Structures are given as C-alpha cells and as structure tokens.
Short mmCIF file of C-alpha atoms in Angstrom, two decimals:
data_model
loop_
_atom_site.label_atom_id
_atom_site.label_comp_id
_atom_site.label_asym_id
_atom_site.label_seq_id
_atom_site.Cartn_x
_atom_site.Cartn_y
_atom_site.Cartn_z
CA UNK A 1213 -4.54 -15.68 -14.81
CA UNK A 1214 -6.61 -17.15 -18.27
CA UNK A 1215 -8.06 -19.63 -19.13
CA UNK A 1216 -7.05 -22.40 -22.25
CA UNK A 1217 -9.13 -20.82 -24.74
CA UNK A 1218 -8.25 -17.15 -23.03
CA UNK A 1219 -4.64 -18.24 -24.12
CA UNK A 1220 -5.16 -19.43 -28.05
CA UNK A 1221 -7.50 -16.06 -28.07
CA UNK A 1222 -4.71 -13.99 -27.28
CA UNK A 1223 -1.80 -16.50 -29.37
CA UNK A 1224 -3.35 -15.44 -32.95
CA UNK A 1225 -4.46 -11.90 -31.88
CA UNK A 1226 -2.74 -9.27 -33.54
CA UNK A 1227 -2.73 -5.07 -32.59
CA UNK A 1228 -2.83 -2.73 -35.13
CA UNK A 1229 -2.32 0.77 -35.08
CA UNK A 1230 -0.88 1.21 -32.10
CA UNK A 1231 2.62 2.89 -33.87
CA UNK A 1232 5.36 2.34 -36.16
CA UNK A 1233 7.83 0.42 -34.29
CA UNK A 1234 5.13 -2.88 -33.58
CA UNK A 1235 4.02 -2.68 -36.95
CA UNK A 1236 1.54 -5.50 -37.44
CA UNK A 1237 3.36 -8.47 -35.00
CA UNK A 1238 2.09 -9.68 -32.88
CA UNK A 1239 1.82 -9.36 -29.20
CA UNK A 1240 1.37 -11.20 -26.30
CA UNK A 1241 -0.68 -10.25 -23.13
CA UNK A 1242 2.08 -9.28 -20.86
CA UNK A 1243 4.03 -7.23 -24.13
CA UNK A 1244 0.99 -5.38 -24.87
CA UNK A 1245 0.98 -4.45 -20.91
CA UNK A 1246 4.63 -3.66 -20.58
CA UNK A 1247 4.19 -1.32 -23.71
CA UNK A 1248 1.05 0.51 -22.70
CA UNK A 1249 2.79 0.87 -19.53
CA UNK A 1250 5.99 2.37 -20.84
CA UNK A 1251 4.68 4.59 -23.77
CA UNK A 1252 3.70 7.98 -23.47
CA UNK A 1253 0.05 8.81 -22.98
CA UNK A 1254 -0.95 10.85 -25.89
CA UNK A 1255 -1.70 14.66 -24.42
CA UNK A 1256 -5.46 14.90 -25.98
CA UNK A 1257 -6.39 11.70 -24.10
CA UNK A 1258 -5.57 13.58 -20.78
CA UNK A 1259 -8.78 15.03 -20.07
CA UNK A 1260 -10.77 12.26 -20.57
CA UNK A 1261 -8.67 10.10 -18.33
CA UNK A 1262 -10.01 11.83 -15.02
CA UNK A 1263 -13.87 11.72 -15.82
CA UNK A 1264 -15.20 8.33 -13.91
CA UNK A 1265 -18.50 8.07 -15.39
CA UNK A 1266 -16.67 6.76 -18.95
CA UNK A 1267 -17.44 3.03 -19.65
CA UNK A 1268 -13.82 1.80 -21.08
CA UNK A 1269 -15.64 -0.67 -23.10
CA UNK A 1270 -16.71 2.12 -25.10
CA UNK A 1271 -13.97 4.18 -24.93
CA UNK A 1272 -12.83 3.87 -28.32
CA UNK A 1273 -9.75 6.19 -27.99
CA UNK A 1274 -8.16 4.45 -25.17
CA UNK A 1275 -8.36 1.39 -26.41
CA UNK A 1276 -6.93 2.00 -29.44
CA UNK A 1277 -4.63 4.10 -27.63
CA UNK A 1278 -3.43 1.21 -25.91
CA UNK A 1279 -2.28 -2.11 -27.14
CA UNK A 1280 -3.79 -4.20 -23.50
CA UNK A 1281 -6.50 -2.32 -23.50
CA UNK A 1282 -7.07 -3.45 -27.33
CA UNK A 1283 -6.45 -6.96 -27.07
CA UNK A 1284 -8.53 -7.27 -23.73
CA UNK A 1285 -11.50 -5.15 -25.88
CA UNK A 1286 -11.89 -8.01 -28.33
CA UNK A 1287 -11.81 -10.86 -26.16
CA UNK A 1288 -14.82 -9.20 -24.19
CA UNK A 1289 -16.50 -9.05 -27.58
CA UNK A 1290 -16.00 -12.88 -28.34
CA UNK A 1291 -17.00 -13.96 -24.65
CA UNK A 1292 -18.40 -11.20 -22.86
CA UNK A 1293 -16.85 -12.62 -19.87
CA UNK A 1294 -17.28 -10.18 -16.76
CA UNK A 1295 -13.85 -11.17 -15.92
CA UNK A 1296 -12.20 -10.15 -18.62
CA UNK A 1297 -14.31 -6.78 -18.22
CA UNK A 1298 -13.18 -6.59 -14.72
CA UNK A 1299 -9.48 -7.17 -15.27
CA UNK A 1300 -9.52 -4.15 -18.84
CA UNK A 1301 -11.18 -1.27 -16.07
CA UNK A 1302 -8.51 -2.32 -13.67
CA UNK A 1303 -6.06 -1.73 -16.16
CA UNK A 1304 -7.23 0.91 -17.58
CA UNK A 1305 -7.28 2.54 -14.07
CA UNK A 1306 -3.59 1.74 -13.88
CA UNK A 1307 -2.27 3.48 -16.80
CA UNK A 1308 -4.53 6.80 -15.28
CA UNK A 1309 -3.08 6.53 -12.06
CA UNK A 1310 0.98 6.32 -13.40
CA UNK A 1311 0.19 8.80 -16.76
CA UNK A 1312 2.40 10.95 -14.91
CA UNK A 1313 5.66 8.84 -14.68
CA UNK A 1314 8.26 9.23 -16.96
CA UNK A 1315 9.35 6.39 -19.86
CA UNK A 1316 12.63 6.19 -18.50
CA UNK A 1317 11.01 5.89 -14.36
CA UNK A 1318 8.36 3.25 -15.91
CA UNK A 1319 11.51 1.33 -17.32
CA UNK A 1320 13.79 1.58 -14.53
CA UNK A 1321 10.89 0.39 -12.13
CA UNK A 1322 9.97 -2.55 -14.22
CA UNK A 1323 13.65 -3.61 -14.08
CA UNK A 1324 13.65 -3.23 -10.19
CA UNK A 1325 10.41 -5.06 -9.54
CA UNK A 1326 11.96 -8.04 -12.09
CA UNK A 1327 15.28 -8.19 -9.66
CA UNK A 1328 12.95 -8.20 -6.14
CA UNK A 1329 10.57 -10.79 -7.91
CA UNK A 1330 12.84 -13.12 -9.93
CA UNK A 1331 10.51 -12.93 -12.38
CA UNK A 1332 9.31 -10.30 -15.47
CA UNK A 1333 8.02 -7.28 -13.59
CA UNK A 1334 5.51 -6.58 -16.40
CA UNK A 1335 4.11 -9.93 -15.77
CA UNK A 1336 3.86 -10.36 -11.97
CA UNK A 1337 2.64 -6.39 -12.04
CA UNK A 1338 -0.26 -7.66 -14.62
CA UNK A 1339 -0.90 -10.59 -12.43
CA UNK A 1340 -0.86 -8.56 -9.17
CA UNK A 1341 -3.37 -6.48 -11.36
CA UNK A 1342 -5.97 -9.13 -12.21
CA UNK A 1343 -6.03 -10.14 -8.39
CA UNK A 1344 -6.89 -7.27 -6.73
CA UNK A 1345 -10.35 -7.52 -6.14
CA UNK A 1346 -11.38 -3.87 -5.95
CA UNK A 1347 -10.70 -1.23 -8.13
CA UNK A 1348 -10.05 0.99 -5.42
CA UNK A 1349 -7.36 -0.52 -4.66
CA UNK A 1350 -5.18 -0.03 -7.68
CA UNK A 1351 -4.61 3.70 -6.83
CA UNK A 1352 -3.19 2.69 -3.95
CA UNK A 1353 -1.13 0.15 -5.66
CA UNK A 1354 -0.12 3.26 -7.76
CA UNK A 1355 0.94 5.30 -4.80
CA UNK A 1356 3.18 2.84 -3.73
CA UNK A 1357 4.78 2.42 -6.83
CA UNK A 1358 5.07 6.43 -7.00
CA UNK A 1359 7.14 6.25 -3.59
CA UNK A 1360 9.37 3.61 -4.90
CA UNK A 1361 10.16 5.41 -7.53
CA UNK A 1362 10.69 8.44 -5.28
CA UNK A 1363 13.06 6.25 -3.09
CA UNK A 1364 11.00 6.82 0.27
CA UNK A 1365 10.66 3.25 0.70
CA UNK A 1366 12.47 0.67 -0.95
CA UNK A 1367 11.68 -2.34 -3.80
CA UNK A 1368 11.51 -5.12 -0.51
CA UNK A 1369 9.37 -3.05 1.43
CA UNK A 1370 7.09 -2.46 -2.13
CA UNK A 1371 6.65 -6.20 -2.65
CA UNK A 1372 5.41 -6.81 1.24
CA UNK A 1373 3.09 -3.74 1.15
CA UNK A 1374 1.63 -5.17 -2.50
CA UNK A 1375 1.27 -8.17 -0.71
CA UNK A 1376 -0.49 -6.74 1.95
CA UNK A 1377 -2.75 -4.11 0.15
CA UNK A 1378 -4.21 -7.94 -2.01
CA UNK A 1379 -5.33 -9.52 0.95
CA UNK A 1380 -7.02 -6.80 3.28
CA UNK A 1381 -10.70 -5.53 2.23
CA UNK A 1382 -11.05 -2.07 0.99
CA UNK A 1383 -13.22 -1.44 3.92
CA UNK A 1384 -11.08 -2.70 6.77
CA UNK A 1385 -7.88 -0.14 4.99
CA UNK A 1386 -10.27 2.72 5.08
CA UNK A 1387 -10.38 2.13 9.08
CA UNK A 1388 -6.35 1.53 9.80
CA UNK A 1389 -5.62 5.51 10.54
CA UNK A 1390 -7.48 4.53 13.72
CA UNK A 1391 -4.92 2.51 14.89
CA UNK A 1392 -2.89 5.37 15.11
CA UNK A 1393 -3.65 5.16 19.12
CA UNK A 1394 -4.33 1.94 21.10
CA UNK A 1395 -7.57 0.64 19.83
CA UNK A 1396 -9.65 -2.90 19.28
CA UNK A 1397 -12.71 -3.16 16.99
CA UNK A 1398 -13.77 -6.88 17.20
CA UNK A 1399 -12.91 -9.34 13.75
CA UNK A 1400 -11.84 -6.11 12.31
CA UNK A 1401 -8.55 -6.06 14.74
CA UNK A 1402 -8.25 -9.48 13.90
CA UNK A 1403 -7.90 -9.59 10.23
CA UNK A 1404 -5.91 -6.22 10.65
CA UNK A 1405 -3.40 -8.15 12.63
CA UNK A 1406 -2.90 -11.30 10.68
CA UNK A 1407 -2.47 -9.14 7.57
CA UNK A 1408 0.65 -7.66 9.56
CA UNK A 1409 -0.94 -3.86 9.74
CA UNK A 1410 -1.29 -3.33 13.60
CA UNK A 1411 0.31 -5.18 16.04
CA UNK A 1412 -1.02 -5.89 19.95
CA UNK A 1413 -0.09 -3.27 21.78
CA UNK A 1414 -1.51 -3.88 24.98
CA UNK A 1415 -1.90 -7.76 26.07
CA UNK A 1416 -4.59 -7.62 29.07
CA UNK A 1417 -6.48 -11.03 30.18
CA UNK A 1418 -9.11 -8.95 32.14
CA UNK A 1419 -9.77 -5.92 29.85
CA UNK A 1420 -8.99 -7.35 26.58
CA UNK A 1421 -5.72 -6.72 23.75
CA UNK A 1422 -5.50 -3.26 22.36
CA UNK A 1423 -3.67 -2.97 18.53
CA UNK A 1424 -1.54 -0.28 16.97
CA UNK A 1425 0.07 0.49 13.97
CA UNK A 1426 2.94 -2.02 13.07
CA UNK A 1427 5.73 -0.50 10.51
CA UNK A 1428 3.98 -2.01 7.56
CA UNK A 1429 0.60 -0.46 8.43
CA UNK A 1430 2.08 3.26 8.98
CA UNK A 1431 3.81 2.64 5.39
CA UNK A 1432 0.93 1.49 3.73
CA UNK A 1433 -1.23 4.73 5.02
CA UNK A 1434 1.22 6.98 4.01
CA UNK A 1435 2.68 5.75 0.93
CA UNK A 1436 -0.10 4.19 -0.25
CA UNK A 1437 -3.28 6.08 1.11
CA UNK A 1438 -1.56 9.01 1.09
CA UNK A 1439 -2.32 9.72 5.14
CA UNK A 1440 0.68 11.22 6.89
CA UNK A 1441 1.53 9.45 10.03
CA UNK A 1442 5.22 9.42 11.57
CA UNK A 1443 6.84 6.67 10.80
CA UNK A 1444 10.46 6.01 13.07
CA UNK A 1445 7.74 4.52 16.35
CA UNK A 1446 8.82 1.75 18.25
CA UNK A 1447 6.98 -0.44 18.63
CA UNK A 1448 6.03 -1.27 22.47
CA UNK A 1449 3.99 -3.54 24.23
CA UNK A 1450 2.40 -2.63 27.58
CA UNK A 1451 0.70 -5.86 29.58
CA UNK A 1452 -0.80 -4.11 32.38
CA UNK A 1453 0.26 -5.19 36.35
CA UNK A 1454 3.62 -6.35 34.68
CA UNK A 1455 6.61 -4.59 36.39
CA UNK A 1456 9.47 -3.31 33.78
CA UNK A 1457 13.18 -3.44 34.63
CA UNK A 1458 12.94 0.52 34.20
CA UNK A 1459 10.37 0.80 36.80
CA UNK A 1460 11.72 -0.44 39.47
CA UNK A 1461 12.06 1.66 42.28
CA UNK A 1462 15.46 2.47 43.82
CA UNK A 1463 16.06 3.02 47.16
CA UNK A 1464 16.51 6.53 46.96
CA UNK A 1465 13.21 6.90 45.46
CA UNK A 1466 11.63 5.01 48.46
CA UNK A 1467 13.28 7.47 50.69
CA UNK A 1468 11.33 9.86 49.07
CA UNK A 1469 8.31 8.95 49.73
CA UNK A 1470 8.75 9.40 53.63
CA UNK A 1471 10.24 12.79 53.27
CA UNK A 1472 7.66 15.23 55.00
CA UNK A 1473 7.03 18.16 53.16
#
C-alpha cells in the first residue's frame, strides 16, 4: 500500500494532540486508522463534515481532529504525492460516512471483519480503502458496512460484496437497477457478469443472451446503493424453443384442445 520511504516516513512520525490516552507515542498507519475510526467525532466538527466543496488538505480541524488524517497531512507536505492526497480524501470520506456509528458498533465490526479476513480488520479495511479507485465508491462501502452492522446481511456476504464494489466502475454500478428485468447492453453486460452482478437469464443463439440480477447484484443495490429491490428471486434461466419437464402436455390437456365449444 506504500512505498520504502512511505514506510520510514511514517516509522519516526509522531501525533500530537490528538488526546490524553496516546500522549506523545507514536503511531503507526493502520493505529492511527483504527483510532480515528473508533473515537467519537467531536460534535462542532459535524457541520462541516457534510459541505463537499472543503479541500481536506486545508482542513485544519479535521486533521488535527484525526490522528490518519494527521499523519497522511504531513507526508503530502514532504512529497506532495497525488497518491497520498488521493488515499487522505478517501479517508476522510470514510470517517463522514460512519460518524454516525457507535464506539462500541465500530469495535465490534472491526473484530468481525478480523475473524472473516484472518487478518487485522483495521488494516485490510485501510487497504480496501486505498484501492478503491473512486471516491464514490466509499459511501457505498459505508452502506454496506451500516447493514452488517444492522445484521441484514452477514460478515461473508460483506467481504464478497467489498470485493465486488473494487472491481466494477462507478459508471457500470450506476446502470445495475436495470437489470432488474431481462436486459443486455453490449461490454457493459459483460463486465457486469464476470463481476458476478447479473447472471444470463435468457441463453438464445438467434436473438442473443439477456442478464438479470444475480443475488450479489440485488444485495449490492440495496445495501449498498441504497435501491430497494426484493431480494428472495430465484434465479431462472429461460433458453427459448427448449421444452421444460413442467411443460409438457398431458393427455388430458390434449383432449382439450379438440373439445368443441
């Protein structure tokens, strides 16, 4: 996630002011995430929080507000690396987007994400973070962490939709509620269907494939772009001059058909 001299940057930095229990130690990357994360935003930082036209690197009262946001702030003044720039306004759009969560839901999430990852949540979450491309993106991210911690889908399902929501354009997820019916949209079908979002609903060799929403894709509009969709579908696929078990005609049906009216 950084670079060599990134690392020895961040080895001999040191937060200040950021409260009485961290003193002056101090703090590595991930730390300095995990505790921004966890503490509780300050109520007079509130309304400046929601106002998008605010240039973090100037922000002075977030970033000494927040220990990440303060470490990442001074190695954008040794390097001015665009990077680094990137990764503190994706951050800093995280801690918005969960200023709402309670300490104790921040820390019981953390320890869930650590169990489904085998790994420190704060540090895969910071990773997962870094490599999401758009900002955009990371209120979604937020929205599925929201309905985790609201138990309407669970920690596995989290991980595969985070997956998911790193590898699929912000452009092509702004067309997915389209998929709600059969539908095909050349390259864009494509890429939604390798990412696992719509399936093939309709396999035809004359007229072409039709997609639909797979499981993960009605999940990932409604938990994470907030869209409602119904969920419990089955999936089905239709290949058209194909004759189902359930369609085949009995004989009294045949009779039936020669009744005169």
């Amino acid at each position: 996630m950084f670079n060599r001299r990134t690392k020895l940057i961040l080895k001999n930095k040191t937060v200040k002011g950021v409260g009485q229990s961290l003193g002056d130690e101090q703090l590595a990357i991930v730390d300095s995430f995990k505790f921004s994360f966890e503490k509780e935003t300050p109520k007079d930082l509130l309304l400046t929080f929601g106002d998008g036209t605010i240039d973090i690197l100037t922000n002075n009262d977030a970033i000494d507000c927040f220990p990440v946001l303060k470490i990442l702030h001074g190695i954008y003044k040794i390097g001015k690396n665009f990077n680094t720039a990137r990764l503190m306004k994706k951050t800093w759009a995280f801690l918005w987007n969960t200023q709402d969560f309670t300490q104790e839901q921040k820390r019981k999430f953390l320890k869930d994400f650590s169990d489904a990852n085998q790994e420190r949540g704060a540090e895969v979450l910071l990773d997962i973070i870094n490599r999401i491309e758009n900002v955009n993106k990371i209120a979604v991210l937020c929205n599925l962490i929201k309905s985790r911690i609201a138990e309407c889908i669970t920690i596995e399902e989290l991980v595969r939709l985070v997956f998911i929501l790193e590898r699929v354009p912000i452009s092509e997820l702004t067309k997915l509620y389209a998929y709600k019916e059969n539908h095909y949209v050349p390259g864009e079908s494509e890429l939604l269907y390798a990412s696992g979002l719509v399936y093939e609903a309709v396999l035809d060799r004359d007229n072409g494939s039709q997609y639909a929403l797979s499981a993960n894709g009605r999940q990932l509009l409604k938990f994470g772009l907030g869209i409602d969709v119904e969920q419990n579908v089955i999936a089905k696929k239709e290949i058209p001059g194909t004759v189902w078990e359930d369609d085949i005609a009995v004989d009294e049906d045949i009779e039936q058909l020669f009744v005169k009216k």
